[in-house]
């Protein structure tokens, strides 16, 4: 298989994987917020003033899905690496890369104004806390989606 075809397959699978991951994240957040009523649970992001942060995160997630999808597909289809391990690895890479980058962007936009303000901990609030919570709730789903992702790419190998 040529490199371009492998990259195209990986990009598409990566974007689908990110979409599935976002749906899983929404379901998790609905379940966590359910005690506040179904409407508030579904629209949890409007209450917490995270809309700008979430927009950055979603954009970065899709970019990571595209680029990591291409890399995973080359590893699986061209280098014939284990699709399970590659799927897990790139699923986790996508989760952590997008979380770290979007947290840093949020810190630069909102958190830098809180540096030195008594009672505020902007580095913890905008960088460490999101990384912790996304890891806590997102590690298992990203591994599940990563497995699915690797398997979707692996299906494209033409056996001779």
PDB file of C-alpha atoms in Angstrom:
ATOM      1  CA  UNK A   1       0.000   0.000   0.000  1.00  0.00           C
ATOM      2  CA  UNK A   2       1.301   3.443  -0.796  1.00  0.00           C
ATOM      3  CA  UNK A   3       1.864   6.158   1.791  1.00  0.00           C
ATOM      4  CA  UNK A   4      -0.871   8.529   0.563  1.00  0.00           C
ATOM      5  CA  UNK A   5      -3.563   5.869   0.588  1.00  0.00           C
ATOM      6  CA  UNK A   6      -2.525   4.797   4.103  1.00  0.00           C
ATOM      7  CA  UNK A   7      -2.613   8.416   5.317  1.00  0.00           C
ATOM      8  CA  UNK A   8      -6.064   8.946   3.827  1.00  0.00           C
ATOM      9  CA  UNK A   9      -7.397   5.797   5.503  1.00  0.00           C
ATOM     10  CA  UNK A  10      -5.866   6.845   8.844  1.00  0.00           C
ATOM     11  CA  UNK A  11      -7.145  10.389   8.658  1.00  0.00           C
ATOM     12  CA  UNK A  12     -10.718   9.244   8.063  1.00  0.00           C
ATOM     13  CA  UNK A  13     -10.533   6.645  10.833  1.00  0.00           C
ATOM     14  CA  UNK A  14      -8.960   9.211  13.189  1.00  0.00           C
ATOM     15  CA  UNK A  15     -11.725  11.745  12.580  1.00  0.00           C
ATOM     16  CA  UNK A  16     -14.397   9.089  13.122  1.00  0.00           C
ATOM     17  CA  UNK A  17     -12.616   7.997  16.293  1.00  0.00           C
ATOM     18  CA  UNK A  18     -12.564  11.555  17.639  1.00  0.00           C
ATOM     19  CA  UNK A  19     -16.282  11.910  16.930  1.00  0.00           C
ATOM     20  CA  UNK A  20     -17.003   8.659  18.791  1.00  0.00           C
ATOM     21  CA  UNK A  21     -14.774   9.836  21.652  1.00  0.00           C
ATOM     22  CA  UNK A  22     -16.622  13.144  21.886  1.00  0.00           C
ATOM     23  CA  UNK A  23     -19.968  11.353  21.994  1.00  0.00           C
ATOM     24  CA  UNK A  24     -18.606   9.132  24.790  1.00  0.00           C
ATOM     25  CA  UNK A  25     -17.347  12.222  26.646  1.00  0.00           C
ATOM     26  CA  UNK A  26     -20.777  13.864  26.370  1.00  0.00           C
ATOM     27  CA  UNK A  27     -22.437  10.724  27.730  1.00  0.00           C
ATOM     28  CA  UNK A  28     -19.987  10.629  30.653  1.00  0.00           C
ATOM     29  CA  UNK A  29     -20.623  14.292  31.442  1.00  0.00           C
ATOM     30  CA  UNK A  30     -24.387  13.780  31.236  1.00  0.00           C
ATOM     31  CA  UNK A  31     -24.137  10.925  33.723  1.00  0.00           C
ATOM     32  CA  UNK A  32     -21.917  12.995  36.050  1.00  0.00           C
ATOM     33  CA  UNK A  33     -24.296  15.992  35.861  1.00  0.00           C
ATOM     34  CA  UNK A  34     -27.590  14.080  35.963  1.00  0.00           C
ATOM     35  CA  UNK A  35     -28.471  15.143  39.510  1.00  0.00           C
ATOM     36  CA  UNK A  36     -29.019  18.688  38.211  1.00  0.00           C
ATOM     37  CA  UNK A  37     -31.805  17.646  35.825  1.00  0.00           C
ATOM     38  CA  UNK A  38     -31.706  16.258  32.318  1.00  0.00           C
ATOM     39  CA  UNK A  39     -31.637  19.626  30.522  1.00  0.00           C
ATOM     40  CA  UNK A  40     -28.734  20.936  32.590  1.00  0.00           C
ATOM     41  CA  UNK A  41     -26.982  17.575  32.279  1.00  0.00           C
ATOM     42  CA  UNK A  42     -27.137  17.634  28.471  1.00  0.00           C
ATOM     43  CA  UNK A  43     -26.010  21.261  28.286  1.00  0.00           C
ATOM     44  CA  UNK A  44     -23.474  21.035  31.133  1.00  0.00           C
ATOM     45  CA  UNK A  45     -20.888  23.040  29.180  1.00  0.00           C
ATOM     46  CA  UNK A  46     -23.094  26.151  29.156  1.00  0.00           C
ATOM     47  CA  UNK A  47     -23.232  26.247  32.963  1.00  0.00           C
ATOM     48  CA  UNK A  48     -19.545  25.934  33.676  1.00  0.00           C
ATOM     49  CA  UNK A  49     -18.296  28.731  31.424  1.00  0.00           C
ATOM     50  CA  UNK A  50     -16.020  26.317  29.585  1.00  0.00           C
ATOM     51  CA  UNK A  51     -17.410  26.958  26.126  1.00  0.00           C
ATOM     52  CA  UNK A  52     -14.296  28.687  24.777  1.00  0.00           C
ATOM     53  CA  UNK A  53     -12.047  26.032  26.307  1.00  0.00           C
ATOM     54  CA  UNK A  54     -14.186  23.268  24.821  1.00  0.00           C
ATOM     55  CA  UNK A  55     -14.129  24.861  21.376  1.00  0.00           C
ATOM     56  CA  UNK A  56     -10.318  24.858  21.481  1.00  0.00           C
ATOM     57  CA  UNK A  57     -10.295  21.287  22.732  1.00  0.00           C
ATOM     58  CA  UNK A  58     -12.613  20.046  19.987  1.00  0.00           C
ATOM     59  CA  UNK A  59     -10.605  21.772  17.250  1.00  0.00           C
ATOM     60  CA  UNK A  60      -7.353  20.374  18.611  1.00  0.00           C
ATOM     61  CA  UNK A  61      -8.916  16.916  19.030  1.00  0.00           C
ATOM     62  CA  UNK A  62      -9.883  16.822  15.368  1.00  0.00           C
ATOM     63  CA  UNK A  63      -6.441  18.046  14.296  1.00  0.00           C
ATOM     64  CA  UNK A  64      -4.808  15.362  16.458  1.00  0.00           C
ATOM     65  CA  UNK A  65      -7.211  12.751  15.098  1.00  0.00           C
ATOM     66  CA  UNK A  66      -6.223  13.704  11.561  1.00  0.00           C
ATOM     67  CA  UNK A  67      -2.458  13.744  12.084  1.00  0.00           C
ATOM     68  CA  UNK A  68      -2.213  10.856  14.556  1.00  0.00           C
ATOM     69  CA  UNK A  69      -4.581   8.881  12.352  1.00  0.00           C
ATOM     70  CA  UNK A  70      -2.185   9.283   9.457  1.00  0.00           C
ATOM     71  CA  UNK A  71       0.783   8.208  11.597  1.00  0.00           C
ATOM     72  CA  UNK A  72      -1.079   5.200  13.018  1.00  0.00           C
ATOM     73  CA  UNK A  73      -2.216   4.118   9.596  1.00  0.00           C
ATOM     74  CA  UNK A  74       1.317   4.228   8.212  1.00  0.00           C
ATOM     75  CA  UNK A  75       2.526   2.196  11.198  1.00  0.00           C
ATOM     76  CA  UNK A  76      -0.239  -0.402  10.796  1.00  0.00           C
ATOM     77  CA  UNK A  77      -0.587  -0.629   7.016  1.00  0.00           C
ATOM     78  CA  UNK A  78       2.959   0.041   5.842  1.00  0.00           C
ATOM     79  CA  UNK A  79       5.171  -1.033   8.749  1.00  0.00           C
ATOM     80  CA  UNK A  80       2.763  -3.863   9.750  1.00  0.00           C
ATOM     81  CA  UNK A  81       2.868  -3.019  13.441  1.00  0.00           C
ATOM     82  CA  UNK A  82       0.341  -4.454  15.889  1.00  0.00           C
ATOM     83  CA  UNK A  83      -2.961  -2.656  15.295  1.00  0.00           C
ATOM     84  CA  UNK A  84      -4.109  -3.096  18.920  1.00  0.00           C
ATOM     85  CA  UNK A  85      -1.034  -1.441  20.384  1.00  0.00           C
ATOM     86  CA  UNK A  86      -0.915   1.275  17.752  1.00  0.00           C
ATOM     87  CA  UNK A  87      -4.622   2.010  18.221  1.00  0.00           C
ATOM     88  CA  UNK A  88      -4.234   2.251  22.006  1.00  0.00           C
ATOM     89  CA  UNK A  89      -1.086   4.344  21.703  1.00  0.00           C
ATOM     90  CA  UNK A  90      -2.486   6.872  19.258  1.00  0.00           C
ATOM     91  CA  UNK A  91      -5.837   7.032  21.085  1.00  0.00           C
ATOM     92  CA  UNK A  92      -4.019   8.004  24.273  1.00  0.00           C
ATOM     93  CA  UNK A  93      -1.710  10.383  22.369  1.00  0.00           C
ATOM     94  CA  UNK A  94      -4.760  12.122  20.913  1.00  0.00           C
ATOM     95  CA  UNK A  95      -6.375  12.482  24.327  1.00  0.00           C
ATOM     96  CA  UNK A  96      -3.298  13.788  26.121  1.00  0.00           C
ATOM     97  CA  UNK A  97      -1.969  16.016  23.337  1.00  0.00           C
ATOM     98  CA  UNK A  98      -5.307  17.749  22.866  1.00  0.00           C
ATOM     99  CA  UNK A  99      -5.792  18.128  26.623  1.00  0.00           C
ATOM    100  CA  UNK A 100      -2.346  19.618  27.240  1.00  0.00           C
ATOM    101  CA  UNK A 101      -2.505  22.006  24.266  1.00  0.00           C
ATOM    102  CA  UNK A 102      -6.047  23.204  24.948  1.00  0.00           C
ATOM    103  CA  UNK A 103      -5.261  23.601  28.667  1.00  0.00           C
ATOM    104  CA  UNK A 104      -2.220  25.717  27.851  1.00  0.00           C
ATOM    105  CA  UNK A 105      -4.256  27.856  25.442  1.00  0.00           C
ATOM    106  CA  UNK A 106      -6.936  28.347  28.106  1.00  0.00           C
ATOM    107  CA  UNK A 107      -4.256  29.266  30.620  1.00  0.00           C
ATOM    108  CA  UNK A 108      -2.784  31.843  28.244  1.00  0.00           C
ATOM    109  CA  UNK A 109      -6.177  33.376  27.461  1.00  0.00           C
ATOM    110  CA  UNK A 110      -7.848  33.297  30.873  1.00  0.00           C
ATOM    111  CA  UNK A 111      -5.342  32.170  33.479  1.00  0.00           C
ATOM    112  CA  UNK A 112      -2.539  34.665  32.954  1.00  0.00           C
ATOM    113  CA  UNK A 113      -4.800  37.435  34.208  1.00  0.00           C
ATOM    114  CA  UNK A 114      -5.164  35.580  37.508  1.00  0.00           C
ATOM    115  CA  UNK A 115      -1.460  35.178  38.204  1.00  0.00           C
ATOM    116  CA  UNK A 116      -0.647  36.832  41.517  1.00  0.00           C
ATOM    117  CA  UNK A 117      -4.289  37.267  42.503  1.00  0.00           C
ATOM    118  CA  UNK A 118      -4.801  36.202  46.083  1.00  0.00           C
ATOM    119  CA  UNK A 119      -6.659  32.909  46.353  1.00  0.00           C
ATOM    120  CA  UNK A 120      -6.247  32.004  42.695  1.00  0.00           C
ATOM    121  CA  UNK A 121      -4.186  29.092  41.384  1.00  0.00           C
ATOM    122  CA  UNK A 122      -4.272  29.554  37.603  1.00  0.00           C
ATOM    123  CA  UNK A 123      -1.630  26.951  36.708  1.00  0.00           C
ATOM    124  CA  UNK A 124      -3.436  24.318  38.744  1.00  0.00           C
ATOM    125  CA  UNK A 125      -6.910  25.435  37.581  1.00  0.00           C
ATOM    126  CA  UNK A 126      -6.140  25.746  33.871  1.00  0.00           C
ATOM    127  CA  UNK A 127      -3.442  23.116  33.291  1.00  0.00           C
ATOM    128  CA  UNK A 128      -3.137  20.429  35.981  1.00  0.00           C
ATOM    129  CA  UNK A 129      -6.795  20.088  36.914  1.00  0.00           C
ATOM    130  CA  UNK A 130      -8.075  19.571  33.336  1.00  0.00           C
ATOM    131  CA  UNK A 131      -5.305  17.075  32.619  1.00  0.00           C
ATOM    132  CA  UNK A 132      -6.199  15.131  35.763  1.00  0.00           C
ATOM    133  CA  UNK A 133      -9.949  15.054  35.116  1.00  0.00           C
ATOM    134  CA  UNK A 134      -9.667  14.263  31.431  1.00  0.00           C
ATOM    135  CA  UNK A 135      -7.250  11.456  32.287  1.00  0.00           C
ATOM    136  CA  UNK A 136      -9.523  10.172  35.043  1.00  0.00           C
ATOM    137  CA  UNK A 137     -12.657  10.054  32.908  1.00  0.00           C
ATOM    138  CA  UNK A 138     -11.089   9.677  29.464  1.00  0.00           C
ATOM    139  CA  UNK A 139      -8.349   7.059  29.697  1.00  0.00           C
ATOM    140  CA  UNK A 140     -10.568   3.982  29.400  1.00  0.00           C
ATOM    141  CA  UNK A 141     -12.806   5.454  26.652  1.00  0.00           C
ATOM    142  CA  UNK A 142      -9.740   6.570  24.669  1.00  0.00           C
ATOM    143  CA  UNK A 143      -8.342   3.041  24.891  1.00  0.00           C
ATOM    144  CA  UNK A 144     -11.663   1.586  23.687  1.00  0.00           C
ATOM    145  CA  UNK A 145     -11.853   4.041  20.801  1.00  0.00           C
ATOM    146  CA  UNK A 146      -8.161   3.433  20.083  1.00  0.00           C
ATOM    147  CA  UNK A 147      -8.782  -0.304  19.811  1.00  0.00           C
ATOM    148  CA  UNK A 148     -11.693   0.317  17.425  1.00  0.00           C
ATOM    149  CA  UNK A 149      -9.556   2.792  15.483  1.00  0.00           C
ATOM    150  CA  UNK A 150      -6.676   0.346  15.058  1.00  0.00           C
ATOM    151  CA  UNK A 151      -9.058  -2.387  14.000  1.00  0.00           C
ATOM    152  CA  UNK A 152     -10.688  -0.122  11.389  1.00  0.00           C
ATOM    153  CA  UNK A 153      -7.311   0.599   9.858  1.00  0.00           C
ATOM    154  CA  UNK A 154      -6.223  -3.057  10.022  1.00  0.00           C
ATOM    155  CA  UNK A 155      -9.288  -4.110   8.002  1.00  0.00           C
ATOM    156  CA  UNK A 156      -7.819  -2.235   5.027  1.00  0.00           C
ATOM    157  CA  UNK A 157      -4.815  -4.528   4.598  1.00  0.00           C
ATOM    158  CA  UNK A 158      -5.065  -6.494   1.391  1.00  0.00           C
ATOM    159  CA  UNK A 159      -3.722  -9.990   1.962  1.00  0.00           C
ATOM    160  CA  UNK A 160      -1.904 -11.577  -0.944  1.00  0.00           C
TER     161      UNK A 160
END
